[in-house]
JSON list of C-alpha atoms in Angstrom, two decimals:
[
{"chain": "A", "resi": 25, "resn": "UNK", "atom": "CA", "xyz": [-14.30, 5.86, 32.25]},
{"chain": "A", "resi": 26, "resn": "UNK", "atom": "CA", "xyz": [-16.17, 2.55, 32.90]},
{"chain": "A", "resi": 27, "resn": "UNK", "atom": "CA", "xyz": [-13.70, -0.26, 33.56]},
{"chain": "A", "resi": 28, "resn": "UNK", "atom": "CA", "xyz": [-10.66, 1.89, 32.85]},
{"chain": "A", "resi": 29, "resn": "UNK", "atom": "CA", "xyz": [-8.58, 3.99, 35.20]},
{"chain": "A", "resi": 30, "resn": "UNK", "atom": "CA", "xyz": [-8.02, 7.59, 34.20]},
{"chain": "A", "resi": 31, "resn": "UNK", "atom": "CA", "xyz": [-5.53, 10.06, 35.69]},
{"chain": "A", "resi": 32, "resn": "UNK", "atom": "CA", "xyz": [-6.68, 12.67, 38.18]},
{"chain": "A", "resi": 33, "resn": "UNK", "atom": "CA", "xyz": [-5.36, 16.23, 38.18]},
{"chain": "A", "resi": 34, "resn": "UNK", "atom": "CA", "xyz": [-2.48, 16.44, 40.60]},
{"chain": "A", "resi": 35, "resn": "UNK", "atom": "CA", "xyz": [-1.85, 12.69, 40.58]},
{"chain": "A", "resi": 36, "resn": "UNK", "atom": "CA", "xyz": [-3.80, 9.59, 41.45]},
{"chain": "A", "resi": 37, "resn": "UNK", "atom": "CA", "xyz": [-6.37, 7.77, 39.38]},
{"chain": "A", "resi": 38, "resn": "UNK", "atom": "CA", "xyz": [-10.13, 7.26, 39.12]},
{"chain": "A", "resi": 39, "resn": "UNK", "atom": "CA", "xyz": [-12.32, 4.47, 37.79]},
{"chain": "A", "resi": 40, "resn": "UNK", "atom": "CA", "xyz": [-16.08, 3.94, 37.60]},
{"chain": "A", "resi": 41, "resn": "UNK", "atom": "CA", "xyz": [-17.14, 0.64, 39.17]},
{"chain": "A", "resi": 42, "resn": "UNK", "atom": "CA", "xyz": [-20.58, -0.88, 39.46]},
{"chain": "A", "resi": 43, "resn": "UNK", "atom": "CA", "xyz": [-21.76, -2.78, 42.52]},
{"chain": "A", "resi": 44, "resn": "UNK", "atom": "CA", "xyz": [-20.88, -6.19, 41.07]},
{"chain": "A", "resi": 45, "resn": "UNK", "atom": "CA", "xyz": [-17.35, -5.07, 40.18]},
{"chain": "A", "resi": 46, "resn": "UNK", "atom": "CA", "xyz": [-16.86, -3.59, 43.65]},
{"chain": "A", "resi": 47, "resn": "UNK", "atom": "CA", "xyz": [-18.05, -6.83, 45.21]},
{"chain": "A", "resi": 48, "resn": "UNK", "atom": "CA", "xyz": [-15.78, -9.00, 43.04]},
{"chain": "A", "resi": 49, "resn": "UNK", "atom": "CA", "xyz": [-12.62, -6.98, 43.70]},
{"chain": "A", "resi": 50, "resn": "UNK", "atom": "CA", "xyz": [-13.34, -6.77, 47.42]},
{"chain": "A", "resi": 51, "resn": "UNK", "atom": "CA", "xyz": [-14.01, -10.51, 47.66]},
{"chain": "A", "resi": 52, "resn": "UNK", "atom": "CA", "xyz": [-10.79, -11.34, 45.82]},
{"chain": "A", "resi": 53, "resn": "UNK", "atom": "CA", "xyz": [-8.78, -8.97, 48.04]},
{"chain": "A", "resi": 54, "resn": "UNK", "atom": "CA", "xyz": [-10.25, -10.55, 51.18]},
{"chain": "A", "resi": 55, "resn": "UNK", "atom": "CA", "xyz": [-9.41, -14.03, 49.86]},
{"chain": "A", "resi": 56, "resn": "UNK", "atom": "CA", "xyz": [-5.86, -12.84, 49.20]},
{"chain": "A", "resi": 57, "resn": "UNK", "atom": "CA", "xyz": [-5.61, -11.54, 52.77]},
{"chain": "A", "resi": 58, "resn": "UNK", "atom": "CA", "xyz": [-6.80, -14.89, 54.11]},
{"chain": "A", "resi": 59, "resn": "UNK", "atom": "CA", "xyz": [-4.25, -16.69, 51.97]},
{"chain": "A", "resi": 60, "resn": "UNK", "atom": "CA", "xyz": [-1.35, -14.47, 53.04]},
{"chain": "A", "resi": 61, "resn": "UNK", "atom": "CA", "xyz": [-2.36, -14.89, 56.67]},
{"chain": "A", "resi": 62, "resn": "UNK", "atom": "CA", "xyz": [-2.36, -12.55, 59.66]},
{"chain": "A", "resi": 63, "resn": "UNK", "atom": "CA", "xyz": [0.64, -10.49, 60.63]},
{"chain": "A", "resi": 64, "resn": "UNK", "atom": "CA", "xyz": [2.53, -10.91, 63.88]},
{"chain": "A", "resi": 65, "resn": "UNK", "atom": "CA", "xyz": [0.53, -9.89, 66.95]},
{"chain": "A", "resi": 66, "resn": "UNK", "atom": "CA", "xyz": [1.06, -6.25, 67.85]},
{"chain": "A", "resi": 67, "resn": "UNK", "atom": "CA", "xyz": [1.91, -7.11, 71.43]},
{"chain": "A", "resi": 68, "resn": "UNK", "atom": "CA", "xyz": [4.11, -10.08, 70.51]},
{"chain": "A", "resi": 69, "resn": "UNK", "atom": "CA", "xyz": [7.19, -8.11, 71.51]},
{"chain": "A", "resi": 70, "resn": "UNK", "atom": "CA", "xyz": [7.86, -4.91, 73.43]},
{"chain": "A", "resi": 71, "resn": "UNK", "atom": "CA", "xyz": [11.28, -4.70, 71.83]},
{"chain": "A", "resi": 72, "resn": "UNK", "atom": "CA", "xyz": [11.11, -3.03, 68.39]},
{"chain": "A", "resi": 73, "resn": "UNK", "atom": "CA", "xyz": [14.60, -4.30, 67.55]},
{"chain": "A", "resi": 74, "resn": "UNK", "atom": "CA", "xyz": [13.57, -7.88, 68.25]},
{"chain": "A", "resi": 75, "resn": "UNK", "atom": "CA", "xyz": [10.61, -7.43, 65.93]},
{"chain": "A", "resi": 76, "resn": "UNK", "atom": "CA", "xyz": [12.84, -5.85, 63.29]},
{"chain": "A", "resi": 77, "resn": "UNK", "atom": "CA", "xyz": [15.16, -8.86, 63.27]},
{"chain": "A", "resi": 78, "resn": "UNK", "atom": "CA", "xyz": [12.46, -11.52, 63.67]},
{"chain": "A", "resi": 79, "resn": "UNK", "atom": "CA", "xyz": [13.13, -14.45, 61.40]},
{"chain": "A", "resi": 80, "resn": "UNK", "atom": "CA", "xyz": [10.60, -15.72, 58.94]},
{"chain": "A", "resi": 81, "resn": "UNK", "atom": "CA", "xyz": [10.19, -19.15, 57.36]},
{"chain": "A", "resi": 82, "resn": "UNK", "atom": "CA", "xyz": [13.11, -20.72, 55.52]},
{"chain": "A", "resi": 83, "resn": "UNK", "atom": "CA", "xyz": [11.12, -23.21, 53.42]},
{"chain": "A", "resi": 84, "resn": "UNK", "atom": "CA", "xyz": [8.96, -22.28, 50.42]},
{"chain": "A", "resi": 85, "resn": "UNK", "atom": "CA", "xyz": [5.19, -22.31, 51.05]},
{"chain": "A", "resi": 86, "resn": "UNK", "atom": "CA", "xyz": [3.39, -25.54, 50.21]},
{"chain": "A", "resi": 87, "resn": "UNK", "atom": "CA", "xyz": [0.49, -23.73, 48.52]},
{"chain": "A", "resi": 88, "resn": "UNK", "atom": "CA", "xyz": [1.30, -23.13, 44.81]},
{"chain": "A", "resi": 89, "resn": "UNK", "atom": "CA", "xyz": [-0.28, -19.67, 44.91]},
{"chain": "A", "resi": 90, "resn": "UNK", "atom": "CA", "xyz": [1.92, -18.62, 47.83]},
{"chain": "A", "resi": 91, "resn": "UNK", "atom": "CA", "xyz": [4.94, -20.07, 46.07]},
{"chain": "A", "resi": 92, "resn": "UNK", "atom": "CA", "xyz": [4.08, -17.82, 43.12]},
{"chain": "A", "resi": 93, "resn": "UNK", "atom": "CA", "xyz": [3.66, -14.79, 45.39]},
{"chain": "A", "resi": 94, "resn": "UNK", "atom": "CA", "xyz": [6.81, -15.60, 47.40]},
{"chain": "A", "resi": 95, "resn": "UNK", "atom": "CA", "xyz": [9.17, -17.40, 45.00]},
{"chain": "A", "resi": 96, "resn": "UNK", "atom": "CA", "xyz": [12.67, -18.55, 45.82]},
{"chain": "A", "resi": 97, "resn": "UNK", "atom": "CA", "xyz": [15.17, -15.72, 45.34]},
{"chain": "A", "resi": 98, "resn": "UNK", "atom": "CA", "xyz": [17.83, -17.97, 43.85]},
{"chain": "A", "resi": 99, "resn": "UNK", "atom": "CA", "xyz": [17.45, -20.46, 41.08]},
{"chain": "A", "resi": 100, "resn": "UNK", "atom": "CA", "xyz": [18.47, -21.14, 37.54]},
{"chain": "A", "resi": 101, "resn": "UNK", "atom": "CA", "xyz": [15.54, -20.80, 35.15]},
{"chain": "A", "resi": 102, "resn": "UNK", "atom": "CA", "xyz": [17.83, -21.90, 32.31]},
{"chain": "A", "resi": 103, "resn": "UNK", "atom": "CA", "xyz": [18.28, -25.63, 32.54]},
{"chain": "A", "resi": 104, "resn": "UNK", "atom": "CA", "xyz": [18.72, -27.94, 35.50]},
{"chain": "A", "resi": 105, "resn": "UNK", "atom": "CA", "xyz": [21.56, -27.13, 37.93]},
{"chain": "A", "resi": 106, "resn": "UNK", "atom": "CA", "xyz": [23.98, -29.77, 39.13]},
{"chain": "A", "resi": 107, "resn": "UNK", "atom": "CA", "xyz": [23.32, -31.35, 42.53]},
{"chain": "A", "resi": 108, "resn": "UNK", "atom": "CA", "xyz": [25.89, -29.23, 44.39]},
{"chain": "A", "resi": 109, "resn": "UNK", "atom": "CA", "xyz": [24.77, -26.04, 42.67]},
{"chain": "A", "resi": 110, "resn": "UNK", "atom": "CA", "xyz": [21.11, -26.84, 43.39]},
{"chain": "A", "resi": 111, "resn": "UNK", "atom": "CA", "xyz": [21.92, -27.40, 47.07]},
{"chain": "A", "resi": 112, "resn": "UNK", "atom": "CA", "xyz": [23.71, -24.04, 47.24]},
{"chain": "A", "resi": 113, "resn": "UNK", "atom": "CA", "xyz": [20.75, -22.32, 45.59]},
{"chain": "A", "resi": 114, "resn": "UNK", "atom": "CA", "xyz": [18.35, -23.86, 48.12]},
{"chain": "A", "resi": 115, "resn": "UNK", "atom": "CA", "xyz": [20.57, -22.73, 50.99]},
{"chain": "A", "resi": 116, "resn": "UNK", "atom": "CA", "xyz": [20.83, -19.18, 49.65]},
{"chain": "A", "resi": 117, "resn": "UNK", "atom": "CA", "xyz": [17.07, -19.05, 49.00]},
{"chain": "A", "resi": 118, "resn": "UNK", "atom": "CA", "xyz": [16.31, -20.31, 52.51]},
{"chain": "A", "resi": 119, "resn": "UNK", "atom": "CA", "xyz": [18.57, -17.65, 54.04]},
{"chain": "A", "resi": 120, "resn": "UNK", "atom": "CA", "xyz": [17.06, -14.89, 51.91]},
{"chain": "A", "resi": 121, "resn": "UNK", "atom": "CA", "xyz": [13.51, -16.05, 52.67]},
{"chain": "A", "resi": 122, "resn": "UNK", "atom": "CA", "xyz": [14.20, -16.17, 56.41]},
{"chain": "A", "resi": 123, "resn": "UNK", "atom": "CA", "xyz": [15.00, -12.45, 56.50]},
{"chain": "A", "resi": 124, "resn": "UNK", "atom": "CA", "xyz": [12.64, -11.07, 53.85]},
{"chain": "A", "resi": 125, "resn": "UNK", "atom": "CA", "xyz": [9.40, -13.03, 53.70]},
{"chain": "A", "resi": 126, "resn": "UNK", "atom": "CA", "xyz": [7.82, -11.45, 56.79]},
{"chain": "A", "resi": 127, "resn": "UNK", "atom": "CA", "xyz": [8.29, -7.98, 55.28]},
{"chain": "A", "resi": 128, "resn": "UNK", "atom": "CA", "xyz": [7.07, -9.14, 51.87]},
{"chain": "A", "resi": 129, "resn": "UNK", "atom": "CA", "xyz": [3.94, -10.61, 53.42]},
{"chain": "A", "resi": 130, "resn": "UNK", "atom": "CA", "xyz": [3.34, -7.41, 55.40]},
{"chain": "A", "resi": 131, "resn": "UNK", "atom": "CA", "xyz": [3.63, -5.33, 52.22]},
{"chain": "A", "resi": 132, "resn": "UNK", "atom": "CA", "xyz": [1.22, -7.52, 50.28]},
{"chain": "A", "resi": 133, "resn": "UNK", "atom": "CA", "xyz": [-1.16, -7.53, 53.24]},
{"chain": "A", "resi": 134, "resn": "UNK", "atom": "CA", "xyz": [-1.08, -3.71, 53.42]},
{"chain": "A", "resi": 135, "resn": "UNK", "atom": "CA", "xyz": [-1.80, -3.42, 49.69]},
{"chain": "A", "resi": 136, "resn": "UNK", "atom": "CA", "xyz": [-4.77, -5.78, 49.85]},
{"chain": "A", "resi": 137, "resn": "UNK", "atom": "CA", "xyz": [-6.09, -4.00, 52.94]},
{"chain": "A", "resi": 138, "resn": "UNK", "atom": "CA", "xyz": [-5.85, -0.66, 51.09]},
{"chain": "A", "resi": 139, "resn": "UNK", "atom": "CA", "xyz": [-8.06, -2.11, 48.34]},
{"chain": "A", "resi": 140, "resn": "UNK", "atom": "CA", "xyz": [-10.64, -3.33, 50.86]},
{"chain": "A", "resi": 141, "resn": "UNK", "atom": "CA", "xyz": [-10.66, -0.04, 52.77]},
{"chain": "A", "resi": 142, "resn": "UNK", "atom": "CA", "xyz": [-11.00, 2.20, 49.73]},
{"chain": "A", "resi": 143, "resn": "UNK", "atom": "CA", "xyz": [-13.84, 0.04, 48.39]},
{"chain": "A", "resi": 144, "resn": "UNK", "atom": "CA", "xyz": [-15.59, 0.04, 51.78]},
{"chain": "A", "resi": 145, "resn": "UNK", "atom": "CA", "xyz": [-15.31, 3.84, 51.95]},
{"chain": "A", "resi": 146, "resn": "UNK", "atom": "CA", "xyz": [-16.67, 4.05, 48.40]},
{"chain": "A", "resi": 147, "resn": "UNK", "atom": "CA", "xyz": [-19.63, 1.79, 49.23]},
{"chain": "A", "resi": 148, "resn": "UNK", "atom": "CA", "xyz": [-20.46, 3.85, 52.33]},
{"chain": "A", "resi": 149, "resn": "UNK", "atom": "CA", "xyz": [-20.29, 7.12, 50.41]},
{"chain": "A", "resi": 150, "resn": "UNK", "atom": "CA", "xyz": [-22.49, 5.85, 47.59]},
{"chain": "A", "resi": 151, "resn": "UNK", "atom": "CA", "xyz": [-25.07, 3.94, 49.64]},
{"chain": "A", "resi": 152, "resn": "UNK", "atom": "CA", "xyz": [-28.31, 3.58, 47.70]},
{"chain": "A", "resi": 153, "resn": "UNK", "atom": "CA", "xyz": [-26.66, 4.24, 44.35]},
{"chain": "A", "resi": 154, "resn": "UNK", "atom": "CA", "xyz": [-25.64, 1.72, 41.72]},
{"chain": "A", "resi": 155, "resn": "UNK", "atom": "CA", "xyz": [-21.88, 1.90, 41.53]},
{"chain": "A", "resi": 156, "resn": "UNK", "atom": "CA", "xyz": [-19.61, 4.88, 42.03]},
{"chain": "A", "resi": 157, "resn": "UNK", "atom": "CA", "xyz": [-16.39, 6.50, 40.89]},
{"chain": "A", "resi": 158, "resn": "UNK", "atom": "CA", "xyz": [-13.39, 5.33, 42.90]},
{"chain": "A", "resi": 159, "resn": "UNK", "atom": "CA", "xyz": [-10.79, 8.08, 43.32]},
{"chain": "A", "resi": 160, "resn": "UNK", "atom": "CA", "xyz": [-7.34, 7.07, 44.50]},
{"chain": "A", "resi": 161, "resn": "UNK", "atom": "CA", "xyz": [-4.48, 9.20, 45.77]},
{"chain": "A", "resi": 162, "resn": "UNK", "atom": "CA", "xyz": [-1.04, 8.62, 44.20]},
{"chain": "A", "resi": 163, "resn": "UNK", "atom": "CA", "xyz": [-0.07, 6.39, 47.15]},
{"chain": "A", "resi": 164, "resn": "UNK", "atom": "CA", "xyz": [-3.34, 4.43, 47.00]},
{"chain": "A", "resi": 165, "resn": "UNK", "atom": "CA", "xyz": [-2.88, 4.03, 43.24]},
{"chain": "A", "resi": 166, "resn": "UNK", "atom": "CA", "xyz": [0.50, 2.37, 43.84]},
{"chain": "A", "resi": 167, "resn": "UNK", "atom": "CA", "xyz": [-1.03, 0.07, 46.47]},
{"chain": "A", "resi": 168, "resn": "UNK", "atom": "CA", "xyz": [-3.84, -0.86, 44.09]},
{"chain": "A", "resi": 169, "resn": "UNK", "atom": "CA", "xyz": [-1.35, -1.55, 41.31]},
{"chain": "A", "resi": 170, "resn": "UNK", "atom": "CA", "xyz": [0.64, -3.94, 43.51]},
{"chain": "A", "resi": 171, "resn": "UNK", "atom": "CA", "xyz": [-2.53, -5.60, 44.82]},
{"chain": "A", "resi": 172, "resn": "UNK", "atom": "CA", "xyz": [-3.93, -6.09, 41.30]},
{"chain": "A", "resi": 173, "resn": "UNK", "atom": "CA", "xyz": [-0.65, -7.71, 40.31]},
{"chain": "A", "resi": 174, "resn": "UNK", "atom": "CA", "xyz": [-0.83, -10.06, 43.31]},
{"chain": "A", "resi": 175, "resn": "UNK", "atom": "CA", "xyz": [-4.44, -10.95, 42.53]},
{"chain": "A", "resi": 176, "resn": "UNK", "atom": "CA", "xyz": [-3.55, -11.79, 38.93]},
{"chain": "A", "resi": 177, "resn": "UNK", "atom": "CA", "xyz": [-0.58, -13.87, 40.06]},
{"chain": "A", "resi": 178, "resn": "UNK", "atom": "CA", "xyz": [-2.82, -15.76, 42.47]},
{"chain": "A", "resi": 179, "resn": "UNK", "atom": "CA", "xyz": [-5.54, -16.40, 39.89]},
{"chain": "A", "resi": 180, "resn": "UNK", "atom": "CA", "xyz": [-2.97, -17.21, 37.23]},
{"chain": "A", "resi": 181, "resn": "UNK", "atom": "CA", "xyz": [-1.43, -19.79, 39.52]},
{"chain": "A", "resi": 182, "resn": "UNK", "atom": "CA", "xyz": [-4.82, -21.43, 40.13]},
{"chain": "A", "resi": 183, "resn": "UNK", "atom": "CA", "xyz": [-5.37, -21.47, 36.35]},
{"chain": "A", "resi": 184, "resn": "UNK", "atom": "CA", "xyz": [-1.85, -22.87, 35.86]},
{"chain": "A", "resi": 185, "resn": "UNK", "atom": "CA", "xyz": [-0.82, -20.01, 33.58]},
{"chain": "A", "resi": 186, "resn": "UNK", "atom": "CA", "xyz": [2.92, -20.23, 33.04]},
{"chain": "A", "resi": 187, "resn": "UNK", "atom": "CA", "xyz": [3.47, -18.03, 29.98]},
{"chain": "A", "resi": 188, "resn": "UNK", "atom": "CA", "xyz": [1.78, -15.89, 27.32]},
{"chain": "A", "resi": 189, "resn": "UNK", "atom": "CA", "xyz": [0.75, -18.93, 25.29]},
{"chain": "A", "resi": 190, "resn": "UNK", "atom": "CA", "xyz": [-1.36, -20.11, 28.22]},
{"chain": "A", "resi": 191, "resn": "UNK", "atom": "CA", "xyz": [-3.08, -16.71, 28.33]},
{"chain": "A", "resi": 192, "resn": "UNK", "atom": "CA", "xyz": [-3.97, -16.99, 24.64]},
{"chain": "A", "resi": 193, "resn": "UNK", "atom": "CA", "xyz": [-5.69, -20.33, 25.32]},
{"chain": "A", "resi": 194, "resn": "UNK", "atom": "CA", "xyz": [-7.94, -18.68, 27.92]},
{"chain": "A", "resi": 195, "resn": "UNK", "atom": "CA", "xyz": [-9.77, -16.73, 25.22]},
{"chain": "A", "resi": 196, "resn": "UNK", "atom": "CA", "xyz": [-10.81, -19.98, 23.56]},
{"chain": "A", "resi": 197, "resn": "UNK", "atom": "CA", "xyz": [-12.31, -21.68, 26.60]},
{"chain": "A", "resi": 198, "resn": "UNK", "atom": "CA", "xyz": [-15.95, -22.73, 26.04]},
{"chain": "A", "resi": 199, "resn": "UNK", "atom": "CA", "xyz": [-18.57, -21.00, 28.17]},
{"chain": "A", "resi": 200, "resn": "UNK", "atom": "CA", "xyz": [-19.41, -24.23, 30.01]},
{"chain": "A", "resi": 201, "resn": "UNK", "atom": "CA", "xyz": [-15.82, -24.66, 31.24]},
{"chain": "A", "resi": 202, "resn": "UNK", "atom": "CA", "xyz": [-15.87, -24.35, 35.07]},
{"chain": "A", "resi": 203, "resn": "UNK", "atom": "CA", "xyz": [-12.76, -22.16, 34.92]},
{"chain": "A", "resi": 204, "resn": "UNK", "atom": "CA", "xyz": [-14.53, -19.53, 32.81]},
{"chain": "A", "resi": 205, "resn": "UNK", "atom": "CA", "xyz": [-15.54, -17.17, 35.68]},
{"chain": "A", "resi": 206, "resn": "UNK", "atom": "CA", "xyz": [-11.99, -17.22, 37.04]},
{"chain": "A", "resi": 207, "resn": "UNK", "atom": "CA", "xyz": [-10.62, -16.59, 33.55]},
{"chain": "A", "resi": 208, "resn": "UNK", "atom": "CA", "xyz": [-12.96, -13.63, 33.08]},
{"chain": "A", "resi": 209, "resn": "UNK", "atom": "CA", "xyz": [-11.80, -12.18, 36.41]},
{"chain": "A", "resi": 210, "resn": "UNK", "atom": "CA", "xyz": [-8.15, -12.70, 35.42]},
{"chain": "A", "resi": 211, "resn": "UNK", "atom": "CA", "xyz": [-8.57, -10.92, 32.09]},
{"chain": "A", "resi": 212, "resn": "UNK", "atom": "CA", "xyz": [-10.68, -8.12, 33.56]},
{"chain": "A", "resi": 213, "resn": "UNK", "atom": "CA", "xyz": [-8.15, -7.45, 36.33]},
{"chain": "A", "resi": 214, "resn": "UNK", "atom": "CA", "xyz": [-5.45, -7.39, 33.66]},
{"chain": "A", "resi": 215, "resn": "UNK", "atom": "CA", "xyz": [-7.29, -4.63, 31.83]},
{"chain": "A", "resi": 216, "resn": "UNK", "atom": "CA", "xyz": [-7.70, -2.66, 35.05]},
{"chain": "A", "resi": 217, "resn": "UNK", "atom": "CA", "xyz": [-4.03, -3.10, 35.88]},
{"chain": "A", "resi": 218, "resn": "UNK", "atom": "CA", "xyz": [-2.91, -2.01, 32.42]},
{"chain": "A", "resi": 219, "resn": "UNK", "atom": "CA", "xyz": [-5.07, 1.12, 32.52]},
{"chain": "A", "resi": 220, "resn": "UNK", "atom": "CA", "xyz": [-3.80, 1.98, 36.00]},
{"chain": "A", "resi": 221, "resn": "UNK", "atom": "CA", "xyz": [-0.19, 1.62, 34.83]},
{"chain": "A", "resi": 222, "resn": "UNK", "atom": "CA", "xyz": [-1.01, 4.03, 32.02]},
{"chain": "A", "resi": 223, "resn": "UNK", "atom": "CA", "xyz": [-2.29, 6.67, 34.45]},
{"chain": "A", "resi": 224, "resn": "UNK", "atom": "CA", "xyz": [0.86, 6.48, 36.56]},
{"chain": "A", "resi": 225, "resn": "UNK", "atom": "CA", "xyz": [3.35, 6.82, 33.73]},
{"chain": "A", "resi": 226, "resn": "UNK", "atom": "CA", "xyz": [4.87, 10.29, 33.35]}
]
């Protein structure tokens, strides 16, 4: 089971992690939380309807990682749109972002928090031991899957990975390349994600 998720009877998944792996995943999840930012203050409004219809930002984030995590909803990946069409796409994207980004951020925040909490509970339960077996419920498995995807998107953005060809180049990086540790994390998380997908398929 080391490094690979396996299905649990009745649903969910389990994976054996050593202390270094636990530390790496937790650190990355915390960094993701810091990047996404805090949610709205709990006491910001006493009116649940006002909170429900609170507007989010209308402009794309300036950070390239956040732009990857929260891309524009409208756009033409095939070719360059005409000026009028591009303006319409920006307007539609701004409107969509205004009413969806807060919820998207909250969902990504919840997933990353689930990773941190399950790892903290695992560390507490296995104090004094080297590593432990992480057991996730079906719901936690889904949260982990989404968080792993977000972590890979974030790292991939920092590595400027745009397509599969870029991923192939990562395997050929020399050991002295300063990006090597980030590349290793990216590939390792990809293996974890793939094995977790396999456990959740019917």
